[in-house]
Amino acid sequence: MKWKIAVLPGDGIGPEVVAQAVKAVDAVCRKYSHDVEYTHALVGACAIDATGDPYPEETHRICMGSDAVLFGAVGDPKYDNDPTSKVRPEQGLLAIRKKLGLYANLRPVETFPSLVDRSPLRKELVDGADFLCVRELTGGMYFGEKGRKDGGDTAWDTCIYSRSEVERILKLSFEYACRRRSHLTVVDKANVLESSRLWRQIAMEMAPSWPDVQVDYMFVDNAAMQLIRQPKFFDVLVTENTFGDILTDEASCISGSMGLLASASVGAHTSLFEPIHGSYPQAAGKDIANPVAAILSAAMMFEYAFGRMDEGRAIREAVAASIMEGIVTEDLAEKGKPAFKTSEVGDWIANRI
Ligand code: IPM
Ligand code: MN
Protein backbone atom coordinates (compact mmCIF):
# COMPACT_ATOMS: atom_id res chain seq x y z
CA MET A 1 0.00 0.00 0.00
CA LYS A 2 0.98 3.58 -0.46
CA TRP A 3 -0.24 6.33 1.83
CA LYS A 4 0.15 10.10 1.81
CA ILE A 5 0.85 11.49 5.26
CA ALA A 6 0.74 15.18 6.13
CA VAL A 7 3.33 15.86 8.84
CA LEU A 8 2.59 18.90 11.01
CA PRO A 9 5.24 19.02 13.76
CA GLY A 10 4.16 22.43 15.08
CA ASP A 11 5.96 24.08 18.00
CA GLY A 12 8.09 23.33 21.04
CA ILE A 13 8.85 19.64 21.38
CA GLY A 14 6.46 18.87 18.48
CA PRO A 15 9.22 18.51 15.84
CA GLU A 16 11.36 16.26 18.08
CA VAL A 17 8.62 13.83 19.01
CA VAL A 18 7.07 13.73 15.54
CA ALA A 19 10.50 12.88 14.09
CA GLN A 20 10.50 9.74 16.29
CA ALA A 21 6.97 8.86 15.15
CA VAL A 22 8.15 9.14 11.54
CA LYS A 23 11.03 6.73 12.31
CA ALA A 24 8.50 4.22 13.64
CA VAL A 25 6.28 4.65 10.57
CA ASP A 26 9.27 4.12 8.28
CA ALA A 27 10.29 1.01 10.18
CA VAL A 28 6.84 -0.52 10.06
CA CYS A 29 6.50 0.29 6.36
CA ARG A 30 9.82 -1.45 5.65
CA LYS A 31 8.68 -4.47 7.63
CA TYR A 32 5.32 -4.76 5.84
CA SER A 33 6.47 -3.40 2.42
CA HIS A 34 4.32 -0.29 2.36
CA ASP A 35 5.18 3.04 0.80
CA VAL A 36 4.57 6.40 2.39
CA GLU A 37 4.91 9.89 1.07
CA TYR A 38 5.34 12.64 3.67
CA THR A 39 4.46 16.27 3.12
CA HIS A 40 5.56 18.63 5.86
CA ALA A 41 3.47 21.70 6.61
CA LEU A 42 3.31 24.55 9.12
CA VAL A 43 0.86 24.95 12.00
CA GLY A 44 0.83 26.95 15.23
CA ALA A 45 3.32 29.61 16.31
CA CYS A 46 5.81 28.69 13.58
CA ALA A 47 3.05 29.19 11.00
CA ILE A 48 2.20 32.59 12.50
CA ASP A 49 5.85 33.61 12.28
CA ALA A 50 6.07 32.51 8.65
CA THR A 51 2.66 33.53 7.30
CA GLY A 52 0.68 35.38 9.98
CA ASP A 53 -1.86 32.52 10.03
CA PRO A 54 -1.70 29.63 12.57
CA TYR A 55 -3.37 27.27 10.03
CA PRO A 56 -2.40 28.52 6.58
CA GLU A 57 -4.51 27.67 3.52
CA GLU A 58 -1.54 25.76 2.08
CA THR A 59 -1.46 23.49 5.17
CA HIS A 60 -5.19 22.87 4.88
CA ARG A 61 -4.81 21.91 1.21
CA ILE A 62 -2.06 19.43 2.11
CA CYS A 63 -4.14 17.89 4.92
CA MET A 64 -7.22 17.54 2.70
CA GLY A 65 -5.14 15.79 0.06
CA SER A 66 -3.57 13.30 2.51
CA ASP A 67 -4.68 9.97 3.95
CA ALA A 68 -3.74 10.98 7.50
CA VAL A 69 -2.25 13.87 9.46
CA LEU A 70 0.55 13.31 11.99
CA PHE A 71 0.46 16.25 14.36
CA GLY A 72 2.96 17.32 17.04
CA ALA A 73 1.91 20.18 19.31
CA VAL A 74 1.22 23.90 19.16
CA GLY A 75 1.82 26.72 21.61
CA ASP A 76 4.44 29.27 22.52
CA PRO A 77 4.87 31.03 25.87
CA LYS A 78 5.16 34.40 24.17
CA TYR A 79 1.38 34.23 23.56
CA ASP A 80 0.34 32.74 26.91
CA ASN A 81 0.74 35.83 29.02
CA ASP A 82 -0.61 38.22 26.45
CA PRO A 83 -4.42 38.07 26.67
CA THR A 84 -4.71 40.87 24.12
CA SER A 85 -2.96 38.90 21.40
CA LYS A 86 -5.37 38.63 18.45
CA VAL A 87 -3.77 35.61 16.86
CA ARG A 88 -2.69 32.57 18.89
CA PRO A 89 -1.02 29.26 17.99
CA GLU A 90 -3.89 27.26 19.54
CA GLN A 91 -6.24 28.78 16.96
CA GLY A 92 -4.35 26.68 14.42
CA LEU A 93 -5.36 23.48 16.19
CA LEU A 94 -8.97 24.60 16.58
CA ALA A 95 -9.09 25.60 12.90
CA ILE A 96 -7.72 22.28 11.70
CA ARG A 97 -10.24 20.38 13.86
CA LYS A 98 -13.12 22.48 12.56
CA LYS A 99 -12.07 22.55 8.90
CA LEU A 100 -11.40 18.81 8.75
CA GLY A 101 -14.66 18.17 10.63
CA LEU A 102 -12.85 16.17 13.34
CA TYR A 103 -15.74 15.93 15.75
CA ALA A 104 -14.48 12.95 17.76
CA ASN A 105 -11.26 12.79 19.71
CA LEU A 106 -10.41 9.27 20.89
CA ARG A 107 -8.03 9.10 23.82
CA PRO A 108 -7.32 5.58 25.05
CA VAL A 109 -5.97 5.27 28.59
CA GLU A 110 -3.98 2.13 29.31
CA THR A 111 -1.39 1.09 31.82
CA PHE A 112 1.96 -0.51 31.10
CA PRO A 113 2.61 -3.27 33.65
CA SER A 114 6.20 -2.13 34.16
CA LEU A 115 5.04 1.42 34.92
CA VAL A 116 2.32 0.85 37.51
CA ASP A 117 4.74 2.05 40.18
CA ARG A 118 5.26 5.30 38.32
CA SER A 119 1.65 6.41 38.59
CA PRO A 120 0.92 8.85 41.43
CA LEU A 121 -2.02 6.52 42.18
CA ARG A 122 -1.71 3.28 44.10
CA LYS A 123 -0.64 0.30 42.05
CA GLU A 124 -3.71 -1.83 42.78
CA LEU A 125 -5.97 1.00 41.60
CA VAL A 126 -4.32 1.51 38.22
CA ASP A 127 -3.04 -1.97 37.38
CA GLY A 128 -5.21 -3.18 34.49
CA ALA A 129 -7.10 0.09 33.94
CA ASP A 130 -8.07 0.29 30.27
CA PHE A 131 -10.64 2.71 28.93
CA LEU A 132 -11.38 4.97 26.00
CA CYS A 133 -12.25 8.64 26.43
CA VAL A 134 -14.35 9.99 23.59
CA ARG A 135 -14.16 13.76 23.63
CA GLU A 136 -16.45 15.84 21.41
CA LEU A 137 -14.06 18.10 19.54
CA THR A 138 -15.80 20.67 17.35
CA GLY A 139 -18.54 22.09 19.57
CA GLY A 140 -19.21 23.46 23.03
CA MET A 141 -17.46 26.45 24.54
CA TYR A 142 -14.45 26.09 22.29
CA PHE A 143 -16.51 27.16 19.30
CA GLY A 144 -19.60 28.85 20.79
CA GLU A 145 -20.10 32.58 20.63
CA LYS A 146 -17.69 34.48 22.85
CA GLY A 147 -17.00 38.09 23.50
CA ARG A 148 -16.49 41.06 25.78
CA LYS A 149 -18.62 44.00 26.76
CA ASP A 150 -18.58 46.83 29.30
CA GLY A 151 -15.35 48.12 27.85
CA GLY A 152 -13.80 44.67 28.18
CA ASP A 153 -14.72 44.13 31.82
CA THR A 154 -17.35 41.47 31.17
CA ALA A 155 -16.55 38.37 29.10
CA TRP A 156 -18.54 35.32 28.00
CA ASP A 157 -18.15 31.96 26.27
CA THR A 158 -21.15 29.93 25.17
CA CYS A 159 -21.50 26.18 25.50
CA ILE A 160 -23.80 25.30 22.61
CA TYR A 161 -24.68 21.90 21.10
CA SER A 162 -27.18 20.85 18.46
CA ARG A 163 -29.00 17.51 18.39
CA SER A 164 -27.06 16.33 15.34
CA GLU A 165 -23.71 17.13 16.99
CA VAL A 166 -24.67 15.18 20.10
CA GLU A 167 -26.16 12.26 18.18
CA ARG A 168 -23.12 11.62 16.01
CA ILE A 169 -20.65 11.59 18.91
CA LEU A 170 -22.93 9.37 21.03
CA LYS A 171 -23.47 6.99 18.10
CA LEU A 172 -19.72 6.59 17.71
CA SER A 173 -19.37 6.02 21.46
CA PHE A 174 -22.06 3.31 21.51
CA GLU A 175 -20.26 1.64 18.59
CA TYR A 176 -16.91 1.70 20.39
CA ALA A 177 -18.57 0.39 23.55
CA CYS A 178 -19.92 -2.58 21.53
CA ARG A 179 -16.40 -3.39 20.34
CA ARG A 180 -15.05 -3.20 23.88
CA ARG A 181 -16.69 -4.25 27.17
CA SER A 182 -20.14 -2.79 26.31
CA HIS A 183 -20.12 -0.23 29.11
CA LEU A 184 -20.69 3.44 28.28
CA THR A 185 -20.46 6.29 30.78
CA VAL A 186 -22.00 9.57 29.62
CA VAL A 187 -20.39 12.43 31.56
CA ASP A 188 -22.24 15.73 31.87
CA LYS A 189 -23.42 18.40 34.29
CA ALA A 190 -27.12 17.83 33.71
CA ASN A 191 -27.99 19.01 37.22
CA VAL A 192 -26.97 22.54 36.19
CA LEU A 193 -26.41 22.98 32.45
CA GLU A 194 -29.09 23.00 29.76
CA SER A 195 -26.65 21.75 27.12
CA SER A 196 -25.90 18.77 29.39
CA ARG A 197 -29.61 18.06 29.75
CA LEU A 198 -29.85 17.85 25.96
CA TRP A 199 -26.91 15.40 25.92
CA ARG A 200 -28.52 13.22 28.56
CA GLN A 201 -31.95 13.35 26.91
CA ILE A 202 -30.50 12.23 23.57
CA ALA A 203 -28.38 9.51 25.19
CA MET A 204 -31.50 8.14 26.92
CA GLU A 205 -33.37 8.16 23.62
CA MET A 206 -30.57 6.31 21.86
CA ALA A 207 -29.75 3.74 24.55
CA PRO A 208 -32.56 1.27 23.67
CA SER A 209 -31.02 0.85 20.19
CA TRP A 210 -27.94 -0.64 21.85
CA PRO A 211 -29.53 -3.12 24.27
CA ASP A 212 -26.21 -4.86 24.94
CA VAL A 213 -24.53 -1.69 26.12
CA GLN A 214 -24.82 -0.83 29.79
CA VAL A 215 -25.15 2.97 29.98
CA ASP A 216 -24.60 5.07 33.02
CA TYR A 217 -24.74 8.79 33.55
CA MET A 218 -22.27 10.62 35.71
CA PHE A 219 -21.87 14.27 36.64
CA VAL A 220 -18.51 15.62 35.60
CA ASP A 221 -17.40 16.58 39.11
CA ASN A 222 -18.07 13.04 40.27
CA ALA A 223 -16.38 11.64 37.14
CA ALA A 224 -13.25 13.63 38.00
CA MET A 225 -13.22 11.87 41.34
CA GLN A 226 -14.11 8.37 40.09
CA LEU A 227 -11.35 8.52 37.45
CA ILE A 228 -8.75 8.45 40.17
CA ARG A 229 -10.76 6.61 42.82
CA GLN A 230 -11.67 3.65 40.60
CA PRO A 231 -10.25 4.01 37.08
CA LYS A 232 -11.09 0.39 36.34
CA PHE A 233 -14.80 1.29 36.51
CA PHE A 234 -14.59 2.87 33.04
CA ASP A 235 -14.76 1.28 29.60
CA VAL A 236 -15.90 4.03 27.23
CA LEU A 237 -16.40 7.53 28.63
CA VAL A 238 -18.00 10.14 26.39
CA THR A 239 -18.26 13.83 27.12
CA GLU A 240 -18.39 17.32 25.63
CA ASN A 241 -15.36 19.26 24.50
CA THR A 242 -14.25 21.20 27.60
CA PHE A 243 -15.01 18.43 30.10
CA GLY A 244 -13.11 16.02 27.85
CA ASP A 245 -10.10 18.31 27.68
CA ILE A 246 -9.86 18.47 31.46
CA LEU A 247 -10.69 14.84 32.26
CA THR A 248 -8.16 13.43 29.79
CA ASP A 249 -5.27 15.40 31.30
CA GLU A 250 -6.35 14.01 34.64
CA ALA A 251 -6.61 10.51 33.20
CA SER A 252 -3.03 10.66 31.93
CA CYS A 253 -1.89 10.31 35.56
CA ILE A 254 -3.21 6.78 35.50
CA SER A 255 -0.63 5.70 32.92
CA GLY A 256 2.13 7.49 34.75
CA SER A 257 3.04 10.28 32.32
CA MET A 258 1.41 12.76 29.95
CA GLY A 259 4.13 11.63 27.57
CA LEU A 260 2.38 8.29 27.04
CA LEU A 261 -1.08 9.25 25.85
CA ALA A 262 -1.91 9.24 22.15
CA SER A 263 -5.05 10.36 20.40
CA ALA A 264 -6.94 10.05 17.15
CA SER A 265 -9.31 12.71 15.87
CA VAL A 266 -11.81 11.45 13.35
CA GLY A 267 -14.73 12.90 11.47
CA ALA A 268 -15.65 14.19 8.04
CA HIS A 269 -12.28 14.47 6.29
CA THR A 270 -8.70 13.32 6.89
CA SER A 271 -8.15 11.88 10.39
CA LEU A 272 -5.50 13.42 12.59
CA PHE A 273 -3.20 11.73 15.10
CA GLU A 274 -1.56 13.62 17.92
CA PRO A 275 -0.15 13.16 21.41
CA ILE A 276 -2.43 14.65 24.07
CA HIS A 277 0.45 16.62 25.59
CA GLY A 278 1.27 20.18 24.64
CA SER A 279 4.35 21.86 23.20
CA TYR A 280 6.31 21.72 26.51
CA PRO A 281 8.42 24.76 25.57
CA GLN A 282 10.82 24.35 28.52
CA ALA A 283 12.08 21.14 26.93
CA ALA A 284 12.12 22.25 23.29
CA GLY A 285 15.34 21.44 21.46
CA LYS A 286 16.81 19.53 24.43
CA ASP A 287 16.11 16.02 23.12
CA ILE A 288 14.55 15.04 26.48
CA ALA A 289 10.80 14.90 25.76
CA ASN A 290 9.04 11.55 25.82
CA PRO A 291 8.30 10.52 22.20
CA VAL A 292 6.03 7.60 23.16
CA ALA A 293 2.73 9.50 22.89
CA ALA A 294 3.66 10.62 19.37
CA ILE A 295 4.82 7.10 18.42
CA LEU A 296 1.61 5.57 19.77
CA SER A 297 -0.31 8.18 17.76
CA ALA A 298 1.37 6.70 14.69
CA ALA A 299 0.16 3.26 15.82
CA MET A 300 -3.38 4.68 16.04
CA MET A 301 -2.93 6.07 12.51
CA PHE A 302 -2.31 2.58 11.12
CA GLU A 303 -5.27 1.18 13.06
CA TYR A 304 -7.85 3.94 12.62
CA ALA A 305 -6.95 5.58 9.30
CA PHE A 306 -5.46 2.66 7.37
CA GLY A 307 -7.25 -0.29 9.03
CA ARG A 308 -3.87 -2.00 9.52
CA MET A 309 -4.03 -3.71 12.90
CA ASP A 310 -0.81 -5.74 12.57
CA GLU A 311 1.21 -2.65 11.77
CA GLY A 312 -0.30 -0.83 14.74
CA ARG A 313 0.46 -3.79 16.98
CA ALA A 314 4.07 -3.93 15.77
CA ILE A 315 4.55 -0.34 16.94
CA ARG A 316 2.78 -0.98 20.25
CA GLU A 317 4.86 -4.05 20.98
CA ALA A 318 8.08 -2.18 20.31
CA VAL A 319 6.95 0.65 22.61
CA ALA A 320 6.02 -1.81 25.36
CA ALA A 321 9.42 -3.50 24.98
CA SER A 322 11.25 -0.18 25.27
CA ILE A 323 9.44 0.61 28.50
CA MET A 324 9.99 -2.88 29.86
CA GLU A 325 13.72 -2.63 29.18
CA GLY A 326 14.00 0.82 30.71
CA ILE A 327 14.74 2.63 27.44
CA VAL A 328 12.80 5.68 28.62
CA THR A 329 13.13 9.44 28.82
CA GLU A 330 13.64 11.31 32.08
CA ASP A 331 9.93 11.57 32.95
CA LEU A 332 9.85 7.79 33.39
CA ALA A 333 13.43 6.90 34.34
CA GLU A 334 13.81 5.11 37.64
CA LYS A 335 15.80 6.88 40.36
CA GLY A 336 19.48 6.13 39.91
CA LYS A 337 19.02 4.74 36.41
CA PRO A 338 20.06 6.67 33.28
CA ALA A 339 17.45 8.51 31.23
CA PHE A 340 17.59 8.16 27.48
CA LYS A 341 17.27 10.97 24.96
CA THR A 342 14.17 11.46 22.82
CA SER A 343 16.09 10.44 19.69
CA GLU A 344 17.62 7.39 21.41
CA VAL A 345 14.21 6.12 22.46
CA GLY A 346 12.94 6.73 18.91
CA ASP A 347 15.89 4.87 17.36
CA TRP A 348 15.50 1.96 19.77
CA ILE A 349 11.80 1.58 19.03
CA ALA A 350 12.32 1.83 15.25
CA ASN A 351 15.06 -0.79 15.46
CA ARG A 352 12.91 -3.06 17.53
CA ILE A 353 10.13 -2.82 14.92
C1 IPM B 1 -5.64 19.40 23.78
C2 IPM B 1 -5.04 20.75 24.02
C3 IPM B 1 -5.79 21.77 23.17
C4 IPM B 1 -7.22 21.77 23.62
C5 IPM B 1 -5.20 23.19 23.22
C6 IPM B 1 -3.75 23.22 22.83
C7 IPM B 1 -6.00 24.14 22.36
O1 IPM B 1 -5.05 21.08 25.37
O2 IPM B 1 -5.59 18.91 22.64
O3 IPM B 1 -6.15 18.80 24.73
O4 IPM B 1 -7.59 22.45 24.59
O5 IPM B 1 -8.03 21.09 22.99
MN1 MN C 1 -5.84 19.53 26.65
PDB file of C-alpha atoms in Angstrom, residues 105-111 125 128-135 172-187 210 212-218 223 226-227 230-239 248 251 254 300 304:
ATOM      1  CA  ASN A 105     -11.257  12.788  19.708  1.00  0.00           C
ATOM      2  CA  LEU A 106     -10.409   9.275  20.893  1.00  0.00           C
ATOM      3  CA  ARG A 107      -8.031   9.101  23.822  1.00  0.00           C
ATOM      4  CA  PRO A 108      -7.318   5.575  25.052  1.00  0.00           C
ATOM      5  CA  VAL A 109      -5.968   5.275  28.589  1.00  0.00           C
ATOM      6  CA  GLU A 110      -3.977   2.126  29.311  1.00  0.00           C
ATOM      7  CA  THR A 111      -1.389   1.090  31.816  1.00  0.00           C
ATOM      8  CA  LEU A 125      -5.968   1.003  41.596  1.00  0.00           C
ATOM      9  CA  GLY A 128      -5.213  -3.180  34.485  1.00  0.00           C
ATOM     10  CA  ALA A 129      -7.100   0.086  33.938  1.00  0.00           C
ATOM     11  CA  ASP A 130      -8.067   0.287  30.265  1.00  0.00           C
ATOM     12  CA  PHE A 131     -10.636   2.707  28.930  1.00  0.00           C
ATOM     13  CA  LEU A 132     -11.380   4.968  26.003  1.00  0.00           C
ATOM     14  CA  CYS A 133     -12.254   8.636  26.429  1.00  0.00           C
ATOM     15  CA  VAL A 134     -14.350   9.992  23.589  1.00  0.00           C
ATOM     16  CA  ARG A 135     -14.161  13.765  23.625  1.00  0.00           C
ATOM     17  CA  LEU A 172     -19.719   6.594  17.712  1.00  0.00           C
ATOM     18  CA  SER A 173     -19.373   6.015  21.462  1.00  0.00           C
ATOM     19  CA  PHE A 174     -22.056   3.312  21.505  1.00  0.00           C
ATOM     20  CA  GLU A 175     -20.262   1.637  18.586  1.00  0.00           C
ATOM     21  CA  TYR A 176     -16.914   1.703  20.386  1.00  0.00           C
ATOM     22  CA  ALA A 177     -18.572   0.391  23.547  1.00  0.00           C
ATOM     23  CA  CYS A 178     -19.916  -2.577  21.532  1.00  0.00           C
ATOM     24  CA  ARG A 179     -16.400  -3.389  20.341  1.00  0.00           C
ATOM     25  CA  ARG A 180     -15.052  -3.202  23.881  1.00  0.00           C
ATOM     26  CA  ARG A 181     -16.693  -4.252  27.166  1.00  0.00           C
ATOM     27  CA  SER A 182     -20.135  -2.787  26.311  1.00  0.00           C
ATOM     28  CA  HIS A 183     -20.124  -0.226  29.107  1.00  0.00           C
ATOM     29  CA  LEU A 184     -20.686   3.442  28.276  1.00  0.00           C
ATOM     30  CA  THR A 185     -20.465   6.289  30.780  1.00  0.00           C
ATOM     31  CA  VAL A 186     -21.999   9.573  29.622  1.00  0.00           C
ATOM     32  CA  VAL A 187     -20.389  12.426  31.559  1.00  0.00           C
ATOM     33  CA  TRP A 210     -27.943  -0.640  21.854  1.00  0.00           C
ATOM     34  CA  ASP A 212     -26.215  -4.859  24.937  1.00  0.00           C
ATOM     35  CA  VAL A 213     -24.531  -1.686  26.124  1.00  0.00           C
ATOM     36  CA  GLN A 214     -24.821  -0.827  29.787  1.00  0.00           C
ATOM     37  CA  VAL A 215     -25.148   2.972  29.982  1.00  0.00           C
ATOM     38  CA  ASP A 216     -24.597   5.066  33.024  1.00  0.00           C
ATOM     39  CA  TYR A 217     -24.737   8.794  33.548  1.00  0.00           C
ATOM     40  CA  MET A 218     -22.273  10.621  35.711  1.00  0.00           C
ATOM     41  CA  ALA A 223     -16.375  11.639  37.144  1.00  0.00           C
ATOM     42  CA  GLN A 226     -14.107   8.371  40.086  1.00  0.00           C
ATOM     43  CA  LEU A 227     -11.353   8.516  37.454  1.00  0.00           C
ATOM     44  CA  GLN A 230     -11.667   3.652  40.601  1.00  0.00           C
ATOM     45  CA  PRO A 231     -10.247   4.010  37.076  1.00  0.00           C
ATOM     46  CA  LYS A 232     -11.090   0.388  36.339  1.00  0.00           C
ATOM     47  CA  PHE A 233     -14.796   1.290  36.505  1.00  0.00           C
ATOM     48  CA  PHE A 234     -14.586   2.874  33.040  1.00  0.00           C
ATOM     49  CA  ASP A 235     -14.755   1.278  29.604  1.00  0.00           C
ATOM     50  CA  VAL A 236     -15.904   4.032  27.227  1.00  0.00           C
ATOM     51  CA  LEU A 237     -16.397   7.526  28.627  1.00  0.00           C
ATOM     52  CA  VAL A 238     -17.998  10.141  26.387  1.00  0.00           C
ATOM     53  CA  THR A 239     -18.260  13.829  27.125  1.00  0.00           C
ATOM     54  CA  THR A 248      -8.157  13.426  29.792  1.00  0.00           C
ATOM     55  CA  ALA A 251      -6.610  10.505  33.199  1.00  0.00           C
ATOM     56  CA  ILE A 254      -3.206   6.779  35.503  1.00  0.00           C
ATOM     57  CA  MET A 300      -3.375   4.676  16.040  1.00  0.00           C
ATOM     58  CA  TYR A 304      -7.848   3.942  12.615  1.00  0.00           C
TER      59      TYR A 304
END
